[in-house]
mmCIF file of C-alpha atoms in Angstrom:
data_model
loop_
_atom_site.group_PDB
_atom_site.id
_atom_site.type_symbol
_atom_site.label_atom_id
_atom_site.label_comp_id
_atom_site.label_asym_id
_atom_site.label_seq_id
_atom_site.Cartn_x
_atom_site.Cartn_y
_atom_site.Cartn_z
ATOM 1 C CA MET A 1 0.000 0.000 0.000
ATOM 2 C CA ARG A 2 2.837 2.356 0.935
ATOM 3 C CA LEU A 3 4.664 1.533 -2.325
ATOM 4 C CA SER A 4 1.532 2.312 -4.399
ATOM 5 C CA PHE A 5 1.131 5.633 -2.603
ATOM 6 C CA MET A 6 4.755 6.527 -3.223
ATOM 7 C CA ILE A 7 4.436 5.771 -6.953
ATOM 8 C CA TYR A 8 1.209 7.802 -7.198
ATOM 9 C CA PHE A 9 2.765 10.712 -5.287
ATOM 10 C CA THR A 10 5.831 10.637 -7.541
ATOM 11 C CA ILE A 11 3.655 10.760 -10.679
ATOM 12 C CA LEU A 12 1.674 13.724 -9.318
ATOM 13 C CA CYS A 13 4.871 15.593 -8.521
ATOM 14 C CA SER A 14 6.225 14.891 -11.999
ATOM 15 C CA VAL A 15 3.036 16.145 -13.673
ATOM 16 C CA SER A 16 2.976 19.238 -11.472
ATOM 17 C CA ALA A 17 6.613 20.008 -12.283
ATOM 18 C CA SER A 18 5.940 19.665 -16.016
ATOM 19 C CA ASN A 19 2.936 21.969 -15.747
ATOM 20 C CA GLN A 20 4.933 24.606 -13.885
ATOM 21 C CA ARG A 21 7.693 24.403 -16.476
ATOM 22 C CA TYR A 22 5.116 24.807 -19.252
ATOM 23 C CA LYS A 23 3.407 27.789 -17.580
ATOM 24 C CA LYS A 24 6.730 29.475 -16.884
ATOM 25 C CA CYS A 25 7.709 29.079 -20.544
ATOM 26 C CA MET A 26 4.371 30.495 -21.733
ATOM 27 C CA LYS A 27 4.709 33.498 -19.440
ATOM 28 C CA LYS A 28 8.228 34.129 -20.713
ATOM 29 C CA LEU A 29 6.913 34.170 -24.298
ATOM 30 C CA GLY A 30 4.270 36.723 -23.361
ATOM 31 C CA VAL A 31 1.134 34.561 -23.456
ATOM 32 C CA SER A 32 -1.652 35.812 -21.167
ATOM 33 C CA SER A 33 -1.889 33.664 -18.049
ATOM 34 C CA TRP A 34 -5.709 33.374 -18.238
ATOM 35 C CA LYS A 35 -5.373 31.287 -21.395
ATOM 36 C CA VAL A 36 -3.766 28.424 -19.449
ATOM 37 C CA VAL A 37 -6.457 26.910 -17.225
ATOM 38 C CA ASP A 38 -5.716 24.180 -14.696
ATOM 39 C CA ARG A 39 -7.534 22.888 -11.629
ATOM 40 C CA ALA A 40 -5.193 24.600 -9.210
ATOM 41 C CA SER A 41 -5.607 28.090 -10.659
ATOM 42 C CA ASN A 42 -9.293 28.031 -11.671
ATOM 43 C CA ALA A 43 -11.203 24.850 -10.900
ATOM 44 C CA THR A 44 -14.570 26.251 -12.037
ATOM 45 C CA SER A 45 -13.373 27.240 -15.515
ATOM 46 C CA TYR A 46 -11.350 24.050 -15.783
ATOM 47 C CA ASN A 47 -14.396 21.863 -15.126
ATOM 48 C CA LEU A 48 -16.491 23.787 -17.659
ATOM 49 C CA LEU A 49 -13.820 23.600 -20.352
ATOM 50 C CA ASN A 50 -13.113 19.946 -19.606
ATOM 51 C CA TYR A 51 -16.717 18.821 -20.043
ATOM 52 C CA GLN A 52 -16.680 15.558 -22.025
ATOM 53 C CA TRP A 53 -19.931 14.602 -23.734
ATOM 54 C CA ASN A 54 -18.688 11.182 -24.867
ATOM 55 C CA ASN A 55 -19.492 8.958 -21.895
ATOM 56 C CA VAL A 56 -18.284 5.834 -23.664
ATOM 57 C CA PHE A 57 -14.908 6.596 -22.082
ATOM 58 C CA ASP A 58 -13.867 7.406 -18.534
ATOM 59 C CA VAL A 59 -13.547 11.105 -17.759
ATOM 60 C CA VAL A 60 -10.035 12.416 -18.367
ATOM 61 C CA PHE A 61 -8.411 15.189 -16.351
ATOM 62 C CA PRO A 62 -5.687 16.755 -18.499
ATOM 63 C CA ILE A 63 -2.883 18.742 -16.886
ATOM 64 C CA ALA A 64 -4.314 21.977 -18.249
ATOM 65 C CA ILE A 65 -6.461 23.421 -21.017
ATOM 66 C CA PHE A 66 -4.922 26.091 -23.227
ATOM 67 C CA ILE A 67 -7.211 28.457 -25.161
ATOM 68 C CA PRO A 68 -5.301 30.132 -28.016
ATOM 69 C CA SER A 69 -6.640 33.136 -29.877
ATOM 70 C CA SER A 70 -3.834 33.625 -32.401
ATOM 71 C CA VAL A 71 -1.209 31.806 -34.432
ATOM 72 C CA PHE A 72 1.415 33.176 -32.037
ATOM 73 C CA ASP A 73 -0.379 31.485 -29.130
ATOM 74 C CA VAL A 74 -0.311 28.160 -30.969
ATOM 75 C CA GLN A 75 3.388 28.532 -31.733
ATOM 76 C CA ALA A 76 4.056 29.275 -28.074
ATOM 77 C CA THR A 77 2.182 26.235 -26.779
ATOM 78 C CA VAL A 78 4.026 23.934 -29.199
ATOM 79 C CA LYS A 79 7.413 25.290 -28.130
ATOM 80 C CA CYS A 80 6.577 25.176 -24.432
ATOM 81 C CA GLY A 81 4.894 21.786 -24.660
ATOM 82 C CA TYR A 82 8.043 20.413 -26.256
ATOM 83 C CA ASP A 83 10.213 22.081 -23.631
ATOM 84 C CA ALA A 84 8.134 20.599 -20.788
ATOM 85 C CA HIS A 85 7.771 17.165 -22.472
ATOM 86 C CA ILE A 86 3.969 17.385 -22.469
ATOM 87 C CA GLN A 87 1.741 15.989 -25.215
ATOM 88 C CA LEU A 88 -0.579 18.543 -26.826
ATOM 89 C CA VAL A 89 -4.057 17.403 -27.922
ATOM 90 C CA PRO A 90 -6.128 19.668 -30.239
ATOM 91 C CA ASN A 91 -9.827 20.099 -29.544
ATOM 92 C CA SER A 92 -12.081 21.883 -32.052
ATOM 93 C CA GLY A 93 -15.486 20.742 -30.854
ATOM 94 C CA GLY A 94 -14.760 17.775 -28.627
ATOM 95 C CA HIS A 95 -16.990 15.370 -30.559
ATOM 96 C CA SER A 96 -14.502 12.611 -31.393
ATOM 97 C CA TYR A 97 -16.308 9.247 -31.319
ATOM 98 C CA ALA A 98 -12.981 7.651 -30.334
ATOM 99 C CA GLY A 99 -12.336 10.173 -27.563
ATOM 100 C CA LEU A 100 -9.277 11.564 -29.355
ATOM 101 C CA SER A 101 -10.079 15.163 -28.424
ATOM 102 C CA SER A 102 -10.211 14.486 -24.677
ATOM 103 C CA GLY A 103 -6.507 13.758 -24.275
ATOM 104 C CA THR A 104 -5.061 11.953 -21.261
ATOM 105 C CA ASN A 105 -4.267 12.821 -17.662
ATOM 106 C CA ASP A 106 -0.720 13.643 -18.796
ATOM 107 C CA SER A 107 -1.582 15.928 -21.715
ATOM 108 C CA ILE A 108 -2.598 19.533 -22.312
ATOM 109 C CA ILE A 109 -5.722 20.234 -24.369
ATOM 110 C CA VAL A 110 -5.420 22.981 -26.977
ATOM 111 C CA ASP A 111 -9.001 24.253 -27.141
ATOM 112 C CA PHE A 112 -9.570 26.187 -30.394
ATOM 113 C CA ARG A 113 -12.995 27.641 -29.510
ATOM 114 C CA TYR A 114 -11.759 31.246 -29.934
ATOM 115 C CA MET A 115 -10.074 30.606 -33.282
ATOM 116 C CA ASN A 116 -13.372 30.303 -35.131
ATOM 117 C CA SER A 117 -13.203 32.995 -37.828
ATOM 118 C CA ILE A 118 -15.065 32.526 -41.131
ATOM 119 C CA ASP A 119 -13.819 34.704 -44.015
ATOM 120 C CA ILE A 120 -15.508 34.458 -47.427
ATOM 121 C CA ASP A 121 -13.792 35.370 -50.709
ATOM 122 C CA ASP A 122 -16.502 35.609 -53.392
ATOM 123 C CA ASP A 123 -14.046 36.266 -56.226
ATOM 124 C CA ASP A 124 -11.905 33.265 -55.350
ATOM 125 C CA GLU A 125 -14.964 31.147 -54.454
ATOM 126 C CA SER A 126 -13.301 30.077 -51.231
ATOM 127 C CA VAL A 127 -13.803 30.389 -47.489
ATOM 128 C CA THR A 128 -11.069 30.434 -44.853
ATOM 129 C CA VAL A 129 -12.107 29.101 -41.451
ATOM 130 C CA GLY A 130 -10.443 28.729 -38.087
ATOM 131 C CA PRO A 131 -10.218 25.200 -36.613
ATOM 132 C CA GLY A 132 -12.735 26.085 -33.904
ATOM 133 C CA ALA A 133 -15.505 27.100 -36.320
ATOM 134 C CA MET A 134 -18.461 24.742 -36.134
ATOM 135 C CA VAL A 135 -20.186 23.182 -39.108
ATOM 136 C CA GLY A 136 -23.447 24.984 -38.365
ATOM 137 C CA GLN A 137 -21.742 28.362 -38.102
ATOM 138 C CA ILE A 138 -19.934 27.853 -41.411
ATOM 139 C CA ASN A 139 -23.075 26.697 -43.226
ATOM 140 C CA ALA A 140 -25.112 29.596 -41.870
ATOM 141 C CA LYS A 141 -22.621 32.308 -42.792
ATOM 142 C CA LEU A 142 -22.001 30.901 -46.283
ATOM 143 C CA TRP A 143 -25.723 30.796 -47.030
ATOM 144 C CA LYS A 144 -26.423 34.283 -45.701
ATOM 145 C CA LYS A 145 -23.487 35.840 -47.568
ATOM 146 C CA GLY A 146 -24.576 34.856 -51.075
ATOM 147 C CA GLY A 147 -26.153 31.407 -51.075
ATOM 148 C CA TRP A 148 -22.804 29.627 -50.902
ATOM 149 C CA GLY A 149 -22.046 26.154 -49.606
ATOM 150 C CA THR A 150 -19.049 23.911 -49.010
ATOM 151 C CA VAL A 151 -18.736 20.194 -48.344
ATOM 152 C CA LEU A 152 -19.384 19.488 -44.661
ATOM 153 C CA GLY A 153 -21.075 16.839 -42.570
ATOM 154 C CA ASN A 154 -24.654 17.248 -41.377
ATOM 155 C CA CYS A 155 -24.012 17.498 -37.630
ATOM 156 C CA MET A 156 -24.115 21.242 -36.972
ATOM 157 C CA THR A 157 -22.267 21.231 -33.645
ATOM 158 C CA ILE A 158 -18.965 19.577 -34.551
ATOM 159 C CA GLY A 159 -15.785 21.594 -35.063
ATOM 160 C CA ILE A 160 -14.205 21.735 -38.507
ATOM 161 C CA GLY A 161 -10.718 20.789 -37.265
ATOM 162 C CA GLY A 162 -10.991 17.058 -36.645
ATOM 163 C CA HIS A 163 -13.838 16.729 -39.150
ATOM 164 C CA ALA A 164 -11.663 17.970 -42.015
ATOM 165 C CA LEU A 165 -8.423 16.199 -41.129
ATOM 166 C CA GLY A 166 -10.082 12.792 -40.804
ATOM 167 C CA GLY A 167 -11.621 12.934 -44.299
ATOM 168 C CA GLY A 168 -14.967 14.613 -43.805
ATOM 169 C CA PHE A 169 -17.965 12.897 -45.428
ATOM 170 C CA GLY A 170 -21.113 14.870 -46.153
ATOM 171 C CA ILE A 171 -24.354 14.380 -48.024
ATOM 172 C CA TYR A 172 -23.006 16.415 -50.985
ATOM 173 C CA SER A 173 -19.748 14.439 -51.162
ATOM 174 C CA THR A 174 -20.891 12.285 -54.077
ATOM 175 C CA LEU A 175 -20.691 15.367 -56.317
ATOM 176 C CA TYR A 176 -17.926 17.411 -54.691
ATOM 177 C CA GLY A 177 -15.825 14.861 -52.778
ATOM 178 C CA LEU A 178 -14.793 14.752 -49.134
ATOM 179 C CA VAL A 179 -13.827 17.795 -47.096
ATOM 180 C CA ILE A 180 -10.137 16.966 -47.641
ATOM 181 C CA ASP A 181 -10.770 17.031 -51.407
ATOM 182 C CA ASN A 182 -12.023 20.596 -51.096
ATOM 183 C CA ILE A 183 -9.135 21.981 -49.052
ATOM 184 C CA LEU A 184 -7.133 24.538 -51.036
ATOM 185 C CA GLU A 185 -4.641 25.364 -48.309
ATOM 186 C CA ILE A 186 -3.871 24.577 -44.687
ATOM 187 C CA LYS A 187 -2.044 26.924 -42.360
ATOM 188 C CA MET A 188 -0.520 25.192 -39.380
ATOM 189 C CA VAL A 189 2.161 25.170 -36.722
ATOM 190 C CA ASP A 190 4.552 22.269 -37.162
ATOM 191 C CA ALA A 191 6.210 20.224 -34.415
ATOM 192 C CA GLN A 192 9.070 22.725 -34.175
ATOM 193 C CA GLY A 193 6.767 25.667 -33.579
ATOM 194 C CA ASN A 194 7.042 27.120 -37.082
ATOM 195 C CA ALA A 195 3.964 28.673 -38.734
ATOM 196 C CA VAL A 196 3.795 27.239 -42.249
ATOM 197 C CA ALA A 197 1.476 27.301 -45.263
ATOM 198 C CA VAL A 198 0.653 23.911 -46.761
ATOM 199 C CA ASN A 199 -0.726 23.450 -50.300
ATOM 200 C CA PRO A 200 0.082 21.463 -53.472
ATOM 201 C CA THR A 201 3.178 23.572 -54.200
ATOM 202 C CA ARG A 202 4.418 24.392 -50.688
ATOM 203 C CA ASN A 203 5.398 21.753 -48.125
ATOM 204 C CA SER A 204 4.057 18.977 -50.351
ATOM 205 C CA ASP A 205 4.935 16.272 -47.817
ATOM 206 C CA LEU A 206 2.710 17.911 -45.218
ATOM 207 C CA TRP A 207 0.052 18.477 -47.892
ATOM 208 C CA TRP A 208 -0.111 14.724 -48.473
ATOM 209 C CA ALA A 209 -0.020 13.778 -44.808
ATOM 210 C CA MET A 210 -2.399 16.322 -43.306
ATOM 211 C CA ARG A 211 -5.302 15.328 -45.553
ATOM 212 C CA GLY A 212 -6.498 12.175 -43.846
ATOM 213 C CA VAL A 213 -4.027 11.650 -41.012
ATOM 214 C CA GLY A 214 -6.418 12.891 -38.342
ATOM 215 C CA PRO A 215 -5.968 15.674 -35.782
ATOM 216 C CA GLY A 216 -2.842 16.489 -33.828
ATOM 217 C CA TYR A 217 -0.377 13.902 -35.077
ATOM 218 C CA ILE A 218 1.849 16.118 -37.216
ATOM 219 C CA GLY A 219 1.006 19.690 -36.251
ATOM 220 C CA LEU A 220 -1.734 22.048 -35.118
ATOM 221 C CA VAL A 221 -3.914 23.599 -37.830
ATOM 222 C CA THR A 222 -4.656 27.316 -37.479
ATOM 223 C CA SER A 223 -6.884 27.681 -40.577
ATOM 224 C CA PHE A 224 -8.372 25.854 -43.559
ATOM 225 C CA LYS A 225 -9.067 27.399 -46.956
ATOM 226 C CA LEU A 226 -11.979 25.533 -48.576
ATOM 227 C CA LYS A 227 -13.646 25.564 -51.994
ATOM 228 C CA MET A 228 -17.201 26.886 -52.174
ATOM 229 C CA PHE A 229 -20.084 26.098 -54.526
ATOM 230 C CA LYS A 230 -23.293 27.977 -55.305
ATOM 231 C CA ALA A 231 -25.685 26.135 -53.030
ATOM 232 C CA LYS A 232 -28.678 28.246 -54.047
ATOM 233 C CA ASP A 233 -28.330 27.089 -57.681
ATOM 234 C CA LEU A 234 -28.424 23.369 -56.918
ATOM 235 C CA LYS A 235 -31.296 21.295 -58.232
ATOM 236 C CA LEU A 236 -32.134 18.665 -55.627
ATOM 237 C CA THR A 237 -34.585 15.781 -55.693
ATOM 238 C CA TYR A 238 -35.171 13.862 -52.467
ATOM 239 C CA ILE A 239 -36.661 10.362 -52.481
ATOM 240 C CA LYS A 240 -37.577 8.278 -49.441
ATOM 241 C CA VAL A 241 -38.568 4.632 -49.790
ATOM 242 C CA THR A 242 -39.913 2.900 -46.678
ATOM 243 C CA TYR A 243 -39.936 -0.824 -45.876
ATOM 244 C CA LYS A 244 -40.865 -3.118 -43.031
ATOM 245 C CA ASN A 245 -38.132 -4.615 -40.856
ATOM 246 C CA GLU A 246 -38.450 -8.085 -42.359
ATOM 247 C CA ASP A 247 -37.513 -6.631 -45.761
ATOM 248 C CA PHE A 248 -34.033 -5.571 -44.624
ATOM 249 C CA LYS A 249 -32.205 -8.351 -46.485
ATOM 250 C CA HIS A 250 -34.136 -7.601 -49.682
ATOM 251 C CA VAL A 251 -33.311 -3.894 -49.374
ATOM 252 C CA VAL A 252 -29.573 -4.438 -48.888
ATOM 253 C CA GLU A 253 -29.394 -6.875 -51.816
ATOM 254 C CA ASN A 254 -30.907 -4.250 -54.083
ATOM 255 C CA PHE A 255 -28.862 -1.491 -52.456
ATOM 256 C CA VAL A 256 -25.669 -3.176 -53.692
ATOM 257 C CA LYS A 257 -27.107 -3.466 -57.223
ATOM 258 C CA TRP A 258 -28.285 0.147 -57.091
ATOM 259 C CA LEU A 259 -24.830 1.426 -56.160
ATOM 260 C CA ASP A 260 -23.399 -0.456 -59.119
ATOM 261 C CA TRP A 261 -25.914 1.256 -61.443
ATOM 262 C CA VAL A 262 -25.051 4.661 -59.975
ATOM 263 C CA LYS A 263 -21.350 4.013 -60.503
ATOM 264 C CA ARG A 264 -21.815 2.906 -64.131
ATOM 265 C CA ASN A 265 -24.013 5.870 -64.985
ATOM 266 C CA ASN A 266 -21.927 8.462 -63.142
ATOM 267 C CA GLU A 267 -24.948 9.854 -61.364
ATOM 268 C CA SER A 268 -24.481 12.207 -58.417
ATOM 269 C CA VAL A 269 -26.735 10.440 -55.958
ATOM 270 C CA SER A 270 -26.226 10.264 -52.222
ATOM 271 C CA THR A 271 -27.775 7.069 -50.850
ATOM 272 C CA ILE A 272 -28.259 6.301 -47.169
ATOM 273 C CA ILE A 273 -30.176 3.465 -45.538
ATOM 274 C CA SER A 274 -31.350 3.944 -41.970
ATOM 275 C CA ALA A 275 -32.623 0.860 -40.189
ATOM 276 C CA THR A 276 -34.213 0.818 -36.755
ATOM 277 C CA SER A 277 -36.460 -1.448 -34.739
ATOM 278 C CA ASP A 278 -40.241 -1.246 -34.984
ATOM 279 C CA ASN A 279 -40.251 0.382 -31.551
ATOM 280 C CA HIS A 280 -37.394 2.789 -32.248
ATOM 281 C CA SER A 281 -37.417 5.688 -29.788
ATOM 282 C CA SER A 282 -34.070 7.490 -29.867
ATOM 283 C CA GLY A 283 -35.637 10.755 -31.012
ATOM 284 C CA PHE A 284 -33.199 11.092 -33.891
ATOM 285 C CA GLU A 285 -35.206 12.943 -36.517
ATOM 286 C CA PHE A 286 -33.477 11.608 -39.620
ATOM 287 C CA ALA A 287 -34.426 7.997 -38.915
ATOM 288 C CA GLY A 288 -38.006 6.831 -38.634
ATOM 289 C CA ARG A 289 -39.120 3.338 -37.684
ATOM 290 C CA GLY A 290 -38.250 0.361 -39.831
ATOM 291 C CA VAL A 291 -36.035 0.494 -42.925
ATOM 292 C CA GLU A 292 -35.772 3.721 -44.911
ATOM 293 C CA VAL A 293 -33.825 4.329 -48.116
ATOM 294 C CA HIS A 294 -32.904 7.999 -48.562
ATOM 295 C CA LEU A 295 -31.828 9.124 -52.041
ATOM 296 C CA LEU A 296 -30.675 12.639 -52.872
ATOM 297 C CA HIS A 297 -30.088 13.447 -56.542
ATOM 298 C CA ILE A 298 -27.710 16.434 -56.720
ATOM 299 C CA GLN A 299 -27.467 18.535 -59.890
ATOM 300 C CA ASP A 300 -25.118 21.519 -60.165
ATOM 301 C CA PRO A 301 -25.699 23.412 -63.454
ATOM 302 C CA LYS A 302 -22.181 24.840 -63.351
ATOM 303 C CA ILE A 303 -20.366 21.499 -63.467
ATOM 304 C CA GLN A 304 -23.156 19.284 -64.856
ATOM 305 C CA PRO A 305 -24.877 21.281 -67.604
ATOM 306 C CA ALA A 306 -26.112 18.071 -69.269
ATOM 307 C CA SER A 307 -27.273 16.287 -66.116
ATOM 308 C CA SER A 308 -30.400 14.175 -66.684
ATOM 309 C CA ASN A 309 -33.193 12.852 -64.501
ATOM 310 C CA ALA A 310 -32.539 9.207 -65.409
ATOM 311 C CA VAL A 311 -32.147 8.392 -61.739
ATOM 312 C CA LEU A 312 -35.835 9.120 -61.141
ATOM 313 C CA ALA A 313 -36.790 6.222 -63.374
ATOM 314 C CA ALA A 314 -33.918 3.914 -62.432
ATOM 315 C CA TYR A 315 -34.401 3.754 -58.666
ATOM 316 C CA LYS A 316 -37.858 2.183 -59.111
ATOM 317 C CA LYS A 317 -36.248 -0.925 -60.624
ATOM 318 C CA TYR A 318 -34.180 -1.549 -57.509
ATOM 319 C CA PHE A 319 -36.312 -0.431 -54.594
ATOM 320 C CA THR A 320 -39.535 -2.325 -55.250
ATOM 321 C CA HIS A 321 -42.410 -3.569 -53.079
ATOM 322 C CA SER A 322 -42.039 -0.769 -50.571
ATOM 323 C CA SER A 323 -44.557 0.292 -47.956
ATOM 324 C CA GLN A 324 -44.370 3.911 -49.046
ATOM 325 C CA THR A 325 -42.414 6.118 -51.459
ATOM 326 C CA THR A 326 -42.193 9.903 -51.484
ATOM 327 C CA VAL A 327 -40.507 12.046 -54.144
ATOM 328 C CA GLN A 328 -40.098 15.781 -53.731
ATOM 329 C CA LYS A 329 -38.033 18.708 -54.878
ATOM 330 C CA ALA A 330 -35.877 19.949 -52.033
ATOM 331 C CA SER A 331 -33.969 23.098 -51.195
ATOM 332 C CA TYR A 332 -30.396 23.173 -49.973
ATOM 333 C CA ILE A 333 -31.551 24.293 -46.533
ATOM 334 C CA ASP A 334 -34.234 21.588 -46.295
ATOM 335 C CA VAL A 335 -31.670 18.877 -46.890
ATOM 336 C CA LEU A 336 -28.972 20.419 -44.737
ATOM 337 C CA VAL A 337 -31.114 20.978 -41.688
ATOM 338 C CA GLY A 338 -33.157 17.826 -42.107
ATOM 339 C CA THR A 339 -30.761 15.396 -42.419
ATOM 340 C CA SER A 340 -17.691 -0.704 -40.220
ATOM 341 C CA TYR A 341 -15.930 -0.492 -43.165
ATOM 342 C CA SER A 342 -16.388 -3.483 -45.509
ATOM 343 C CA PRO A 343 -14.501 -3.628 -48.841
ATOM 344 C CA LYS A 344 -16.119 -6.973 -49.660
ATOM 345 C CA PHE A 345 -19.692 -7.905 -48.978
ATOM 346 C CA ARG A 346 -21.100 -11.198 -50.259
ATOM 347 C CA ALA A 347 -24.745 -12.087 -50.682
ATOM 348 C CA LYS A 348 -24.434 -15.015 -48.290
ATOM 349 C CA ASP A 349 -23.536 -12.549 -45.523
ATOM 350 C CA LEU A 350 -26.987 -11.005 -45.722
ATOM 351 C CA ASP A 351 -28.708 -13.859 -43.902
ATOM 352 C CA ASP A 352 -26.505 -13.189 -40.882
ATOM 353 C CA VAL A 353 -27.023 -9.448 -41.211
ATOM 354 C CA GLN A 354 -30.792 -9.934 -41.216
ATOM 355 C CA LYS A 355 -30.536 -12.020 -38.029
ATOM 356 C CA VAL A 356 -28.447 -9.369 -36.304
ATOM 357 C CA TYR A 357 -30.734 -6.592 -37.467
ATOM 358 C CA ALA A 358 -33.756 -8.428 -36.064
ATOM 359 C CA LYS A 359 -32.169 -8.180 -32.611
ATOM 360 C CA ILE A 360 -31.088 -4.544 -32.594
ATOM 361 C CA PRO A 361 -32.056 -2.662 -29.424
ATOM 362 C CA VAL A 362 -34.860 -0.130 -29.373
ATOM 363 C CA LYS A 363 -32.462 2.821 -29.132
ATOM 364 C CA SER A 364 -30.082 1.898 -31.907
ATOM 365 C CA ILE A 365 -29.691 2.731 -35.584
ATOM 366 C CA VAL A 366 -27.901 0.969 -38.429
ATOM 367 C CA TRP A 367 -26.717 3.213 -41.265
ATOM 368 C CA LEU A 368 -25.506 2.123 -44.679
ATOM 369 C CA THR A 369 -23.959 4.979 -46.639
ATOM 370 C CA SER A 370 -22.614 5.058 -50.173
ATOM 371 C CA GLU A 371 -19.214 6.643 -50.800
ATOM 372 C CA GLN A 372 -19.140 6.949 -54.566
ATOM 373 C CA GLY A 373 -18.921 9.654 -57.213
ATOM 374 C CA ALA A 374 -16.349 12.353 -56.515
ATOM 375 C CA ILE A 375 -15.241 10.579 -53.333
ATOM 376 C CA ALA A 376 -13.833 7.675 -55.348
ATOM 377 C CA ILE A 377 -12.085 9.696 -58.074
ATOM 378 C CA PRO A 378 -8.806 10.524 -56.266
ATOM 379 C CA ARG A 379 -6.369 7.646 -55.896
ATOM 380 C CA SER A 380 -5.802 6.248 -52.418
ATOM 381 C CA SER A 381 -2.154 7.299 -52.744
ATOM 382 C CA ASP A 382 -2.990 10.974 -53.394
ATOM 383 C CA CYS A 383 -3.195 11.784 -49.694
ATOM 384 C CA ALA A 384 -3.170 10.098 -46.288
ATOM 385 C CA TYR A 385 -6.886 9.192 -46.516
ATOM 386 C CA VAL A 386 -6.839 5.580 -47.730
ATOM 387 C CA HIS A 387 -10.515 4.599 -47.643
ATOM 388 C CA ARG A 388 -11.344 5.372 -51.274
ATOM 389 C CA ASP A 389 -13.663 3.557 -53.668
ATOM 390 C CA ASN A 390 -15.457 1.322 -51.211
ATOM 391 C CA LEU A 391 -18.863 0.119 -52.243
ATOM 392 C CA PHE A 392 -20.495 1.290 -49.047
ATOM 393 C CA ASN A 393 -19.885 1.784 -45.350
ATOM 394 C CA ILE A 394 -21.855 0.313 -42.490
ATOM 395 C CA LYS A 395 -22.211 2.380 -39.337
ATOM 396 C CA THR A 396 -24.019 1.435 -36.170
ATOM 397 C CA LYS A 397 -25.015 3.643 -33.286
ATOM 398 C CA TRP A 398 -26.180 2.309 -29.938
ATOM 399 C CA ASP A 399 -27.375 5.096 -27.710
ATOM 400 C CA PRO A 400 -29.282 3.687 -24.725
ATOM 401 C CA LYS A 401 -28.977 6.844 -22.620
ATOM 402 C CA GLY A 402 -29.611 9.324 -25.405
ATOM 403 C CA TYR A 403 -26.185 10.972 -25.308
ATOM 404 C CA PHE A 404 -26.393 11.960 -28.961
ATOM 405 C CA ASN A 405 -29.690 13.731 -28.431
ATOM 406 C CA SER A 406 -29.205 15.238 -24.993
ATOM 407 C CA GLU A 407 -28.272 18.772 -24.055
ATOM 408 C CA GLN A 408 -24.827 17.679 -22.954
ATOM 409 C CA SER A 409 -23.811 16.720 -26.484
ATOM 410 C CA VAL A 410 -24.709 20.112 -27.954
ATOM 411 C CA PRO A 411 -22.693 23.250 -27.134
ATOM 412 C CA THR A 412 -24.596 26.069 -25.480
ATOM 413 C CA PHE A 413 -25.874 28.563 -28.034
ATOM 414 C CA SER A 414 -24.510 32.075 -27.687
ATOM 415 C CA SER A 415 -24.570 35.334 -29.617
ATOM 416 C CA GLU A 416 -22.115 33.732 -32.029
ATOM 417 C CA TRP A 417 -24.949 31.487 -33.197
ATOM 418 C CA ASP A 418 -27.220 34.287 -34.409
ATOM 419 C CA ASP A 419 -26.436 33.411 -38.019
ATOM 420 C CA LEU A 420 -27.397 29.807 -37.363
ATOM 421 C CA ASP A 421 -30.694 30.783 -35.748
ATOM 422 C CA ASP A 422 -31.590 32.825 -38.846
ATOM 423 C CA PHE A 423 -30.466 29.921 -41.010
ATOM 424 C CA PHE A 424 -32.875 27.508 -39.320
ATOM 425 C CA GLU A 425 -35.724 30.023 -39.510
ATOM 426 C CA GLN A 426 -35.370 30.156 -43.297
#
């Protein structure tokens, strides 16, 4: 018992010494002391900043939480973290499914919430965003400032930092590609504390690695420059086909054939299957009860002047004998607000899948998403993202306590969200 106490006491002393060394270094470089928050100096702020919505993992208590507001601040924390031998963990929104943004008890969190600028360049058709900008904030500002859009996921409260660096799949990806395919330039602080620009012609090794490597492994991003498209000019057709639970195997069989047709005909169609139990009650709006096939035909007159409506006739051949089918024209806002990796999938597997699906809990969802079109065009060797040209992905979500739909998983709205409030009202 005494030996265990001695080891624990030694570890605490070591962590405390590292923290003091780090704070002393930051002060020497001229960084405001309030930006470094630890439990000893400000327990209340520390607990608020360290809130972890992902209860799949045990709560982590990092050494400190650093809140930068400038590139200089980020450079300072890298230099001082290196000097104090402390791991730095970036946090843009804190929504990592794998808990990567929570760090460890021996790390310092770099919380980018104040580096959330969104600067639109209409002439260049690009937007430059800070790593702490949230998807909803970016979408709202782009729409209000000229009906623009960019490729992003559909969860409004995640930060762009980790979302972009991990690949970034969105409902418009079949036409425009992943988020990493729409990055024009990354500005970052490398492991030596240097502020560098990264693009196809500058620091090409970092350009390859940063697109797909995930957050925090090579450096800390201070801004992304992303391509934009004219969202208000898109022609969108939304189709929902509903089935009973016992039809799941039939749906997936035809789903595979449908994706093959889409690939052969080069159609820009986003296809998602949501499957829940008959008594599904998670409160997740996108998924109803039973099996639903969601198709979104995306037509951009600027890059597809000859796009046809062949998909409207074709889908009926694959998704037959449904309980209900709805077809409607949709606006960009309607779609945006409303809405295990397997490279080989054989027909004989479907019997087992049907058996598993029949047993899914009441508060769970199975998603099958297609990753085709522009997502599959780049080669897997073009950047660090290696999951190209897969027929479809299978995702499952088990949420017995409603973490994904509770207040704790959504950041508190503030005055910064005024644009988003207006966006939803439209």
